[in-house]
Coordinates of C-alpha atoms and ligand atoms in Angstrom, one line a residue:
Chain T
M171 CA 24.0 6.4 7.7
S172 CA 24.4 9.3 5.3
D173 CA 26.3 6.9 3.0
N174 CA 23.3 4.6 3.1
A175 CA 20.9 7.4 2.3
G176 CA 23.2 8.5 -0.5
F177 CA 23.2 5.0 -2.0
L178 CA 19.5 4.7 -1.7
Q179 CA 19.0 8.1 -3.3
K180 CA 21.4 7.4 -6.2
H181 CA 19.7 4.2 -7.1
H182 CA 16.3 5.2 -5.9
F183 CA 14.3 4.3 -8.9
L184 CA 16.1 1.0 -9.5
I185 CA 15.7 -0.1 -5.9
R186 CA 12.0 0.9 -5.9
R187 CA 11.4 -1.2 -9.1
L188 CA 13.4 -4.1 -7.7
H189 CA 11.2 -3.9 -4.6
S190 CA 8.1 -4.1 -6.8
L191 CA 9.6 -6.9 -8.9
S192 CA 10.7 -9.0 -6.0
G193 CA 7.2 -9.1 -4.7
I194 CA 6.2 -10.9 -7.9
L195 CA 9.3 -12.7 -8.8
P196 CA 10.3 -14.8 -6.9
I197 CA 8.0 -14.2 -3.9
G198 CA 4.6 -14.1 -5.6
V199 CA 5.4 -17.0 -8.0
F200 CA 6.6 -19.0 -5.0
L201 CA 3.5 -18.2 -3.1
I202 CA 1.3 -19.5 -5.9
A203 CA 3.3 -22.8 -6.1
H204 CA 3.4 -23.1 -2.4
L205 CA -0.3 -22.7 -1.8
V206 CA -1.3 -24.9 -4.7
T207 CA 1.0 -27.7 -3.4
N208 CA -0.1 -27.3 0.2
S209 CA -3.8 -27.3 -0.6
S210 CA -3.4 -30.7 -2.2
I211 CA -3.7 -32.1 1.3
L212 CA -7.4 -31.3 0.8
W213 CA -7.9 -32.1 -2.9
G214 CA -5.1 -34.6 -3.6
G215 CA -7.2 -37.6 -2.7
A216 CA -9.7 -36.8 -5.4
A217 CA -6.9 -36.2 -7.9
L218 CA -5.4 -39.6 -7.2
K219 CA -8.7 -41.3 -7.6
A220 CA -9.3 -39.4 -10.8
R221 CA -6.1 -40.9 -12.1
G222 CA -7.3 -44.4 -10.9
Q223 CA -4.6 -44.5 -8.2
A224 CA -4.9 -45.1 -4.5
E225 CA -8.1 -47.1 -4.7
D226 CA -7.5 -48.7 -1.3
L227 CA -7.2 -45.3 0.4
S228 CA -10.0 -43.0 1.6
L229 CA -10.2 -39.5 0.2
T230 CA -8.6 -38.1 3.4
Q231 CA -5.8 -40.7 3.2
G232 CA -5.4 -40.0 -0.5
G233 CA -4.9 -36.3 0.2
I234 CA -2.2 -37.1 2.7
A235 CA -0.5 -39.4 0.3
Y236 CA -0.6 -36.9 -2.5
F237 CA 0.7 -34.1 -0.3
Q238 CA 3.5 -36.4 1.0
E239 CA 4.5 -37.2 -2.6
E240 CA 4.6 -33.6 -3.5
V241 CA 6.7 -32.8 -0.4
S242 CA 9.1 -35.7 -1.1
W243 CA 9.5 -34.6 -4.7
I244 CA 10.4 -31.1 -3.6
N245 CA 12.8 -32.3 -0.9
T246 CA 14.5 -35.0 -3.0
Q247 CA 14.2 -34.1 -6.7
V248 CA 14.4 -30.3 -6.9
P249 CA 18.0 -29.5 -7.6
H250 CA 19.8 -26.8 -5.5
L251 CA 16.9 -26.7 -3.1
L252 CA 19.0 -24.9 -0.5
L253 CA 20.1 -22.3 -3.0
I254 CA 16.5 -21.7 -4.1
E255 CA 15.5 -21.4 -0.5
I256 CA 18.2 -18.9 0.4
S257 CA 17.4 -16.8 -2.6
L258 CA 13.8 -16.8 -1.6
W259 CA 14.6 -15.8 2.0
A260 CA 16.9 -13.1 0.7
A261 CA 14.2 -11.8 -1.6
I262 CA 11.7 -11.8 1.3
A263 CA 14.2 -10.0 3.5
F264 CA 14.9 -7.4 0.8
H265 CA 11.2 -6.9 0.1
S266 CA 10.2 -6.6 3.7
I267 CA 13.0 -4.4 5.0
L268 CA 12.6 -1.9 2.2
G269 CA 8.8 -2.2 2.4
I270 CA 8.9 -1.2 6.1
Y271 CA 11.3 1.6 5.2
Y272 CA 9.0 2.9 2.5
A273 CA 5.8 2.3 4.4
T274 CA 7.0 4.3 7.3
S275 CA 7.7 7.2 5.0
G276 CA 4.0 7.7 4.4
K277 CA 1.3 9.0 6.7
S278 CA -2.1 7.5 6.3
N279 CA -5.2 9.6 6.5
L280 CA -8.1 7.2 6.5
A281 CA -10.1 9.2 9.0
H282 CA -10.8 12.0 6.6
Y283 CA -10.4 10.3 3.3
S284 CA -12.0 6.9 3.8
Y285 CA -12.1 5.8 0.2
Q286 CA -11.9 2.2 -0.6
D287 CA -8.6 2.7 -2.4
N288 CA -7.2 4.4 0.6
K289 CA -8.2 1.5 2.8
R290 CA -6.4 -0.8 0.4
Y291 CA -3.3 1.4 0.7
V292 CA -3.5 1.1 4.5
L293 CA -4.2 -2.6 4.5
Q294 CA -1.3 -3.1 2.1
R295 CA 1.0 -1.7 4.8
W296 CA -0.5 -3.6 7.7
S297 CA -0.7 -6.8 5.9
G298 CA 3.0 -6.4 5.1
Y299 CA 3.9 -5.8 8.8
L300 CA 1.9 -8.7 10.1
G301 CA 2.7 -10.9 7.1
I302 CA 6.4 -10.7 7.7
L303 CA 5.9 -11.7 11.3
F304 CA 3.9 -14.7 10.2
I305 CA 6.4 -15.7 7.5
F306 CA 9.2 -15.6 10.1
Y307 CA 7.2 -17.7 12.5
H308 CA 6.2 -20.1 9.7
V309 CA 9.7 -20.6 8.3
A310 CA 11.4 -20.7 11.7
T311 CA 9.2 -23.3 13.1
L312 CA 8.6 -25.5 10.1
R313 CA 11.8 -25.1 8.2
W314 CA 14.5 -24.1 10.6
G315 CA 13.4 -26.4 13.3
W316 CA 12.9 -23.7 16.0
T317 CA 10.7 -26.2 17.9
F318 CA 10.6 -24.1 21.1
L319 CA 8.1 -21.9 19.2
V320 CA 5.9 -24.9 18.4
P321 CA 3.4 -25.6 21.1
S322 CA 3.7 -29.4 20.6
G323 CA 7.4 -29.1 20.3
T324 CA 7.1 -31.1 17.1
E325 CA 9.8 -30.8 14.5
W326 CA 8.4 -30.8 11.0
S327 CA 9.9 -33.6 8.9
H328 CA 9.5 -34.0 5.1
H329 CA 9.2 -37.7 5.6
F330 CA 6.2 -37.2 7.8
S331 CA 5.0 -34.0 6.2
A332 CA 1.2 -34.1 7.0
S333 CA 1.4 -35.6 10.5
T334 CA 4.1 -33.3 11.8
L335 CA 2.3 -30.3 10.2
A336 CA -1.0 -31.4 11.8
A337 CA 0.7 -31.6 15.2
A338 CA 2.3 -28.2 14.7
V339 CA -0.9 -26.3 14.0
Q340 CA -3.2 -28.4 16.2
G341 CA -1.0 -28.0 19.2
S342 CA -0.3 -31.7 19.9
T343 CA 0.0 -35.1 18.3
S344 CA -3.4 -36.1 19.8
G345 CA -5.8 -33.4 18.8
Y346 CA -6.4 -29.7 19.4
T347 CA -5.2 -27.7 22.3
A348 CA -6.1 -24.1 23.1
I349 CA -2.7 -22.8 22.1
G350 CA -2.9 -24.9 18.9
V351 CA -6.1 -23.1 18.0
V352 CA -4.3 -19.8 18.6
V353 CA -1.5 -20.9 16.3
S354 CA -4.1 -21.9 13.6
L355 CA -5.8 -18.6 13.9
F356 CA -2.5 -16.8 13.5
Y357 CA -2.0 -18.9 10.4
F358 CA -5.4 -18.0 9.1
L359 CA -4.8 -14.3 9.6
G360 CA -1.2 -14.5 8.3
V361 CA -2.0 -16.3 5.0
S362 CA -5.2 -14.3 4.4
L363 CA -3.3 -11.0 4.7
L364 CA -0.4 -12.2 2.6
V365 CA -2.7 -13.3 -0.2
F366 CA -4.4 -9.9 -0.1
H367 CA -0.9 -8.3 -0.1
F368 CA 0.1 -10.2 -3.2
A369 CA -3.1 -9.6 -5.1
N370 CA -3.2 -5.9 -4.3
G371 CA 0.5 -5.6 -4.9
L372 CA 0.1 -7.2 -8.3
W373 CA -2.7 -4.7 -9.1
T374 CA -0.6 -1.6 -8.1
A375 CA 2.5 -3.0 -9.7
A376 CA 0.8 -2.7 -13.1
I377 CA 0.3 1.0 -12.5
T378 CA 3.8 1.4 -11.1
W379 CA 5.4 -0.2 -14.2
G380 CA 3.0 1.6 -16.5
L381 CA 1.2 -1.4 -17.8
T382 CA -2.2 -0.2 -16.9
V383 CA -2.7 3.5 -17.6
S384 CA -6.3 4.2 -18.4
E385 CA -8.9 3.8 -15.6
Q386 CA -10.6 1.1 -17.7
A387 CA -7.4 -0.9 -17.9
Q388 CA -6.8 -0.5 -14.2
K389 CA -10.3 -1.7 -13.6
R390 CA -10.0 -4.7 -15.8
W391 CA -6.6 -5.7 -14.3
G392 CA -8.3 -5.2 -10.9
Y393 CA -10.8 -8.0 -11.9
V394 CA -8.0 -10.3 -12.9
C395 CA -6.1 -9.6 -9.6
T396 CA -9.3 -10.1 -7.6
A397 CA -10.0 -13.4 -9.3
L398 CA -6.4 -14.6 -8.7
G399 CA -6.6 -13.4 -5.1
A400 CA -9.8 -15.3 -4.6
G401 CA -8.4 -18.4 -6.0
L402 CA -5.2 -18.1 -3.9
M403 CA -7.3 -17.3 -0.8
L404 CA -9.2 -20.5 -1.4
A405 CA -6.0 -22.5 -1.8
A406 CA -4.6 -20.9 1.4
W407 CA -7.7 -21.7 3.4
S408 CA -7.8 -25.2 2.0
S409 CA -4.1 -25.7 3.0
L410 CA -4.8 -24.5 6.5
A411 CA -8.1 -26.4 6.8
G412 CA -6.2 -29.5 5.6
A413 CA -3.5 -29.1 8.2
F414 CA -6.0 -28.3 10.9
L415 CA -8.4 -31.2 10.1
T416 CA -5.8 -34.0 9.4
D417 CA -5.7 -36.6 12.1
H418 CA -2.1 -37.0 13.2
D419 CA -2.2 -40.8 13.6
T420 CA -4.0 -41.4 10.3
A421 CA -1.4 -39.2 8.5
L422 CA 1.5 -41.1 10.2
E423 CA 0.0 -44.4 9.0
V424 CA -0.2 -43.2 5.4
E425 CA 3.3 -41.7 5.5
S426 CA 4.8 -44.8 7.1
A427 CA 3.1 -47.0 4.4
I428 CA 4.6 -44.9 1.7
L429 CA 8.1 -45.1 3.3
V430 CA 7.9 -48.8 3.6
E431 CA 6.7 -49.2 0.1
E432 CA 9.5 -47.1 -1.3
H433 CA 12.5 -47.9 0.9
G434 CA 11.6 -51.0 2.9
P435 CA 10.7 -51.4 6.6
E436 CA 14.3 -50.9 7.8
H437 CA 14.3 -47.4 6.5
L438 CA 11.2 -46.5 8.3
E439 CA 12.5 -47.9 11.6
H440 CA 15.6 -46.0 11.1
L441 CA 13.8 -42.8 10.6
I442 CA 11.5 -43.4 13.5
E443 CA 14.5 -44.1 15.7
E444 CA 16.0 -40.9 14.6
V445 CA 12.9 -38.9 15.6
M446 CA 12.6 -40.8 18.9
D447 CA 16.3 -40.2 19.6
D448 CA 15.7 -36.6 19.2
E449 CA 12.8 -36.7 21.6
D450 CA 14.7 -38.9 24.1
H451 CA 17.5 -36.5 23.8
D452 CA 15.2 -33.6 24.6
E453 CA 13.8 -35.4 27.6
H454 CA 17.2 -36.4 28.7
T455 CA 18.3 -32.8 28.7
L456 CA 15.2 -31.8 30.6
N457 CA 15.9 -34.5 33.2
T458 CA 19.5 -33.3 33.6
T459 CA 18.4 -29.8 34.1
D460 CA 15.9 -30.9 36.6
T461 CA 18.5 -32.9 38.5
D462 CA 20.8 -30.0 38.3
N463 CA 18.2 -27.8 39.8
N464 CA 17.5 -30.2 42.5
E465 CA 21.1 -30.6 43.4
G466 CA 21.5 -26.8 43.3
Chain C
M136 CA -22.8 19.8 15.3
T137 CA -20.7 19.0 12.2
T138 CA -22.7 16.5 10.2
A139 CA -20.7 13.7 8.7
T140 CA -22.7 13.7 5.5
A141 CA -22.3 17.4 5.0
H142 CA -19.1 17.0 3.0
Q143 CA -20.8 16.4 -0.3
P144 CA -24.1 17.7 -1.4
T145 CA -26.6 14.9 -1.8
S146 CA -30.1 14.9 -3.1
D147 CA -31.6 14.0 0.2
K148 CA -29.8 16.7 2.1
P149 CA -31.9 18.6 4.6
K150 CA -33.4 21.9 3.4
A151 CA -31.4 24.9 4.4
V152 CA -33.1 27.0 7.0
P153 CA -33.3 30.6 5.8
G154 CA -31.9 33.4 8.0
R155 CA -30.0 31.0 10.2
S156 CA -26.7 31.6 11.9
V157 CA -23.8 29.1 11.6
I158 CA -20.8 28.5 13.8
F159 CA -17.4 28.7 12.1
K160 CA -14.7 26.9 14.0
I161 CA -11.4 28.1 12.7
K162 CA -7.9 26.9 13.3
R163 CA -5.8 30.0 13.6
C164 CA -2.1 30.8 13.6
D165 CA -0.5 34.2 13.8
G166 CA 2.5 33.4 11.6
P167 CA 5.2 30.9 10.6
G168 CA 6.4 29.0 13.7
K169 CA 3.6 30.4 15.9
P170 CA 1.3 28.0 17.8
F171 CA -2.1 27.0 16.5
R172 CA -5.3 27.9 18.3
W173 CA -9.0 27.4 17.7
E174 CA -11.6 30.2 17.6
S175 CA -15.3 30.1 16.9
F176 CA -17.5 32.7 15.2
K177 CA -21.2 32.9 14.9
V178 CA -22.0 34.1 11.4
P179 CA -25.5 35.0 10.0
T180 CA -26.0 33.5 6.5
E181 CA -27.9 34.4 3.4
P182 CA -29.1 32.1 0.7
G183 CA -26.1 31.2 -1.5
S184 CA -23.5 32.2 1.2
N185 CA -20.2 30.5 0.7
V186 CA -17.2 30.1 3.0
I187 CA -15.4 33.2 1.5
S188 CA -18.5 35.4 2.0
C189 CA -18.7 34.2 5.6
L190 CA -15.0 34.9 6.1
K191 CA -15.6 38.4 4.9
W192 CA -18.3 38.8 7.5
I193 CA -15.9 37.6 10.2
A194 CA -13.2 40.0 9.0
A195 CA -15.7 42.9 9.5
N196 CA -16.9 41.5 12.9
P197 CA -13.9 39.7 14.5
T198 CA -15.6 38.7 17.7
T199 CA -15.6 35.1 18.9
T200 CA -18.5 33.2 20.3
D201 CA -17.1 33.9 23.8
G202 CA -17.5 37.6 23.1
K203 CA -13.8 38.1 22.8
Q204 CA -12.5 40.7 20.4
T205 CA -9.8 39.2 18.1
T206 CA -7.9 39.8 14.9
P207 CA -9.6 39.3 11.5
V208 CA -9.1 35.8 10.1
V209 CA -6.7 35.8 7.1
W210 CA -7.3 33.8 4.0
D211 CA -6.2 33.7 0.4
S212 CA -8.4 33.9 -2.7
G213 CA -8.4 35.1 -6.3
C214 CA -10.8 34.2 -8.9
L215 CA -13.8 33.3 -6.7
E216 CA -14.9 30.8 -9.3
E217 CA -12.8 27.7 -8.6
V218 CA -10.1 28.2 -11.3
C219 CA -7.2 29.8 -9.4
G220 CA -6.8 27.4 -6.5
A221 CA -5.7 30.1 -4.0
C222 CA -8.6 29.6 -1.6
T223 CA -8.0 25.9 -1.0
M224 CA -8.4 24.9 2.6
V225 CA -9.5 22.0 4.8
I226 CA -13.3 22.3 5.4
N227 CA -14.9 19.8 7.8
G228 CA -11.8 17.7 7.6
R229 CA -11.5 17.5 3.8
V230 CA -9.6 19.7 1.4
R231 CA -11.4 21.8 -1.2
Q232 CA -11.8 25.3 -2.5
S233 CA -13.6 27.6 -0.1
C234 CA -15.0 30.0 -2.7
S235 CA -17.2 27.3 -4.2
C236 CA -18.2 25.8 -0.8
L237 CA -21.8 26.6 -0.2
I238 CA -23.0 27.0 3.4
D239 CA -26.4 25.7 2.5
D240 CA -24.9 22.3 1.8
Y241 CA -22.5 22.2 4.7
A242 CA -24.5 23.7 7.5
P243 CA -28.2 23.7 6.7
R244 CA -29.6 24.1 10.2
E245 CA -29.4 26.8 12.8
G246 CA -26.2 26.5 14.8
D247 CA -24.5 23.9 12.6
T248 CA -20.7 24.1 12.7
V249 CA -18.3 24.4 9.8
T250 CA -14.6 23.7 10.6
L251 CA -12.0 25.5 8.7
E252 CA -8.3 24.6 8.8
P253 CA -5.3 25.6 6.6
M254 CA -3.9 22.8 4.4
S255 CA -1.6 20.7 6.5
K256 CA 1.0 19.9 3.9
F257 CA 2.1 23.5 3.3
P258 CA 3.7 26.1 5.6
V259 CA 1.1 28.4 7.1
I260 CA 1.6 32.1 6.4
R261 CA -1.2 33.2 8.5
D262 CA -4.5 31.5 9.6
L263 CA -6.0 29.9 6.5
W264 CA -3.4 31.2 4.1
V265 CA -0.6 28.8 3.2
D266 CA 2.5 29.0 1.1
R267 CA 2.2 26.8 -2.0
E268 CA 5.6 27.7 -3.3
R269 CA 6.7 24.0 -3.3
M270 CA 4.2 23.2 -6.0
F271 CA 5.6 26.0 -8.3
N272 CA 9.1 24.7 -7.5
A273 CA 7.9 21.3 -8.5
L274 CA 6.7 22.6 -11.8
E275 CA 10.1 24.2 -12.4
R276 CA 11.8 20.9 -11.5
V277 CA 9.8 19.0 -14.1
K278 CA 10.2 21.8 -16.6
G279 CA 6.5 22.4 -16.9
W280 CA 6.6 24.3 -20.2
V281 CA 7.1 24.0 -23.9
P282 CA 10.5 25.2 -25.0
I283 CA 10.0 27.7 -27.8
D284 CA 12.5 30.4 -26.9
G285 CA 15.5 30.5 -29.1
T286 CA 17.4 32.4 -31.8
Y287 CA 15.4 31.4 -34.8
N288 CA 11.8 31.0 -35.9
L289 CA 10.5 27.5 -35.1
G290 CA 7.7 27.7 -37.6
A291 CA 4.2 26.6 -37.1
G292 CA 3.3 24.4 -34.1
P293 CA 2.7 20.6 -34.5
Q294 CA -0.6 19.2 -35.7
E295 CA -2.6 17.4 -33.1
S296 CA -5.6 15.1 -33.4
P297 CA -8.8 16.1 -31.6
E298 CA -8.7 13.0 -29.4
H299 CA -5.2 13.8 -28.2
Q300 CA -6.1 17.4 -27.7
Q301 CA -9.1 16.4 -25.6
M302 CA -6.8 14.2 -23.5
R303 CA -4.3 17.0 -23.0
Y304 CA -7.1 19.5 -22.3
A305 CA -8.1 17.5 -19.3
L306 CA -4.6 17.7 -17.9
S307 CA -4.3 21.4 -18.7
E308 CA -7.0 22.3 -16.2
C309 CA -4.8 21.9 -13.2
M310 CA -4.9 25.1 -11.1
T311 CA -2.0 24.1 -8.7
C312 CA -4.5 24.2 -5.8
G313 CA -2.8 21.4 -3.8
C314 CA -5.9 19.3 -3.0
C315 CA -4.2 16.2 -4.5
L316 CA -1.2 16.7 -2.3
E317 CA -3.1 17.5 0.8
A318 CA -5.0 14.2 0.5
C319 CA -2.0 12.1 -0.5
P320 CA -0.7 9.8 2.3
Q321 CA 2.8 9.8 0.6
F322 CA 3.1 13.6 0.3
L323 CA 4.3 15.1 3.6
K324 CA 4.8 18.6 4.7
E325 CA 8.4 19.8 4.0
E326 CA 9.1 23.3 5.2
D327 CA 12.8 23.3 4.2
P328 CA 13.2 24.0 0.5
K329 CA 16.4 22.0 0.6
N330 CA 14.4 18.8 1.0
W331 CA 12.0 19.5 -1.9
D332 CA 14.4 17.8 -4.3
T333 CA 14.1 14.5 -2.5
A334 CA 10.7 14.4 -0.9
F335 CA 7.8 13.0 -2.9
I336 CA 6.8 15.4 -5.6
G337 CA 3.1 14.4 -5.7
A338 CA 0.4 13.9 -8.3
Q339 CA 0.2 17.5 -9.5
A340 CA 3.7 17.7 -10.9
I341 CA 3.6 14.1 -12.2
S342 CA 0.5 14.9 -14.2
Q343 CA 1.9 18.2 -15.4
A344 CA 5.0 16.4 -16.6
R345 CA 2.8 14.1 -18.6
Y346 CA 0.9 17.1 -20.0
F347 CA 4.1 18.6 -21.4
N348 CA 5.6 15.3 -22.4
E349 CA 2.5 14.8 -24.5
H350 CA 3.1 18.0 -26.4
E351 CA 5.2 17.4 -29.5
T352 CA 7.5 20.3 -28.9
G353 CA 7.3 19.9 -25.1
A354 CA 8.5 16.3 -25.5
R355 CA 12.0 17.7 -26.2
L356 CA 12.4 18.1 -22.5
K357 CA 10.9 14.6 -21.7
G358 CA 14.3 13.2 -20.8
D359 CA 15.0 16.0 -18.3
R360 CA 11.5 15.5 -16.8
M361 CA 12.0 11.8 -16.5
D362 CA 15.4 12.2 -14.9
V363 CA 13.7 14.1 -12.1
L364 CA 10.7 11.7 -11.9
T365 CA 12.9 8.6 -11.7
G366 CA 15.0 10.2 -9.0
P367 CA 14.3 10.4 -5.3
G368 CA 10.8 11.6 -4.6
G369 CA 9.8 10.8 -8.1
V370 CA 6.9 8.8 -9.5
S371 CA 8.0 5.6 -7.8
D372 CA 7.2 7.1 -4.4
C373 CA 3.5 7.1 -5.2
G374 CA 1.8 4.4 -3.0
N375 CA -1.3 4.1 -5.2
A376 CA -3.7 5.1 -2.5
Q377 CA -5.5 7.1 -5.3
N378 CA -6.9 9.7 -3.0
C379 CA -5.5 12.4 -5.3
V380 CA -7.8 11.6 -8.2
K381 CA -10.8 11.6 -5.9
V382 CA -10.2 15.0 -4.4
C383 CA -9.1 16.8 -7.5
P384 CA -11.7 19.5 -8.1
K385 CA -10.9 19.6 -11.8
H386 CA -11.4 15.8 -12.1
I387 CA -8.0 15.4 -13.7
P388 CA -7.3 11.7 -14.3
L389 CA -4.3 11.8 -11.9
T390 CA -4.0 8.0 -11.5
E391 CA -3.9 7.6 -15.3
S392 CA -1.1 10.2 -15.3
I393 CA 0.7 8.3 -12.7
G394 CA 0.4 5.1 -14.8
A395 CA 1.5 6.9 -17.9
V396 CA 4.5 8.5 -16.2
G397 CA 5.3 5.1 -14.6
R398 CA 5.4 3.7 -18.1
S399 CA 7.6 6.5 -19.4
A400 CA 9.8 6.0 -16.3
T401 CA 10.2 2.3 -17.1
V402 CA 11.2 3.0 -20.7
H403 CA 13.4 5.9 -19.6
A404 CA 15.3 3.7 -17.1
I405 CA 15.7 0.8 -19.5
K406 CA 17.0 3.1 -22.2
K407 CA 19.4 4.7 -19.8
F408 CA 20.6 1.4 -18.6
F409 CA 21.4 0.1 -22.1
L410 CA 22.2 3.3 -24.0
G411 CA 23.7 5.3 -21.2
H412 CA 21.5 8.4 -21.8
Ligands
SF4_550 S1 -2.1 7.6 -6.0 FE1 -0.1 8.3 -5.4 S2 -0.1 10.5 -5.7 FE2 -2.2 9.8 -5.6 S3 -2.8 10.0 -3.5 FE3 -2.1 8.0 -3.8 S4 0.1 8.0 -3.2 FE4 -0.6 10.1 -3.6
SF4_551 S1 -4.1 18.1 -10.0 FE1 -6.1 18.7 -9.4 S2 -6.0 18.7 -7.1 FE2 -3.9 18.6 -7.9 S3 -3.2 20.7 -7.9 FE3 -4.1 20.3 -10.0 S4 -6.2 20.9 -9.9 FE4 -5.5 20.8 -7.8
FES552 S1 -10.6 31.9 -5.2 FE1 -9.8 30.9 -7.0 S2 -10.4 28.8 -6.6 FE2 -11.3 29.8 -5.0

C-alpha cells in the first residue's frame, strides 16, 4: 500500500498527464470513430444513394447495409484488431481507475458555490462514474458475449450487426419490451454523459497542458469543444436511435442478402446454423437443468 | 431569515431599514480540537455597519439571543480595508473578507440573519480566527521571492515592458487571504504540516509561483518552483472547477495562472525527461 503510494507520488506528474492524455488518445479518438461509424445506421442509406449505389434498397435498408459494411470492414480488414481492442480496454481501465482515485480526492461544494464551472466539475466526475458502468455493460454484452446481461439473450454478431444490435437494445427480436426500453434509456444516459465527459475533458486538458492560458483562449477553445461535443452528441443519439428504430427482421434480410452476395448461400446457412446451434444448445442446457430439478 | 440573494449586492436589493437589529448566527469553537457550537446574537446596526463593527459590538455585549452570558467572539483582522486578508471568513455560506462586508447588503430588514463561520480549510484557533500558516508554507515551498541576496552587487534590475508589468501587477495583489482555497473542491483541510508537501497546494501558491517566474531575476528559481509544482499536490491536482477565480476578492486571473503554470510544467517535465535536469 505505502509502496503504491510511493510510486504514485514519485511519478505523480507523469501519471496525471498520462491520465489526461489517455482520455484523448486513444479513448477520445476511438469515441469519435466509433460514434461516426455507428451513426451510419441512420445516415448510411443516404450516403449510398448519393454514391449511386443501393438503388434497389430503401433508405432504412441502405443504412443497415452501410453499417454492416463498416462493421465487416472493421472485423475482417483491420489488422491486429484484438491488439487494438486490448490496448483500448487497458487505456479505459487506466483512465477510469485513476480517475476514480483522483475524483474521490476532491470534495465538491456546489451547494455554496453553484457556478456553472463548478457544475461542470461535478458533472465531469459523475459522468465518469456512470460512464464506466455503461462502458462495461456495453462491451461485456456486445463484445464479450455476456448474453445473460442482454434481456433478449441475443449475442451480437458482426455478420448480423444491425439485427442483433436492434434485438439487444429493444429487448427482443420482435419489437420493444419494457426491459428493452430500460436498456435503451441506460444507453441514452450513458452515451450522453460520455460525450459530455469527453468534450469537457478536452476543454480542461487544454488548461492542464497549458495550451489555453488566457481567459479569451479558454473561451474560444470552449466554443470548439462545445461544437465538437454537440456534433458527437448528435452522432451518439443517431446511433442509438438507429439501433432502437431498426426492425430486426428487415435488418436480418439485408444482412443475409449481403452475405449471400459475398460468400454464397452455403456460407449464410452455415452461419445461421451456428447461431441456431448456440440457441439450441442454450435451450438444451435449460431443459437438462429443468429435468435435473424435476428429478431432484 | 437568510436571504439567498443577499450574497452579492444587486441593484434591485431591498432598501436597508435604518435603526434595525440583525441576528448574527456564529459558529464558535473554544480552541483547537474543541467541538463547534452555534450561538446567536442580536446586534443593533448603524448605516454603514460591517461585520467587524458588529463583531466589536458583540465583544462588548456577549449575550446570546437566549439571554445567556457568553465569552466574546474572537476574530482576526488587520487593515480593515480588504488588503491584508486576515479577516477572511465564511459569511452566509460563502467565503469573503468580513471587514468589507456591509450589513446593509446582507441583512437589510429587521431581524434578518447573517451567518458567520470560520474558513473550513484551515485549523481554527478560536471562533472565527483560523491559522493560515499553510499558505505561507506554500509560498516558501514555491520560493515566492526574487533572489537578490549574495556577496556582490547585482547591478540594476531588469527592464520590463509596461504590458508585462501590468500583467505582473495583477498577480502581485494577492493578500494570502485563502478565499481561493476555501472555495476549491480540490483543496482540503490538512491539519498535519507533514502532509502539506503532498496535499494540493492550491491556486494562491500556483499564481504566486507564476508571478515570480515572470520576473527576470525571479526566473532563476523557476526550475525549483516547477519541481515542487510538478510533484505531488502540484498544479496537476487542480480539477479546473474554476471556483478560485470567481471568489478571489482581488480578481486575480487565477485560472490563467493555472494554465500558464500548466504550460511551464509541461515544458519543465519534457526538458527533464530529455535533458535530465
Ligand atoms: S480551478 Fe483548480 S485551483 Fe481553482 S478552484 Fe478549481 S480545482 Fe481549485
Ligand atoms: S489569490 Fe486571491 S483569493 Fe487567493 S489568496 Fe490571493 S487574494 Fe486571496
Ligand atoms: S482586515 Fe485586512 S482584509 Fe479585512
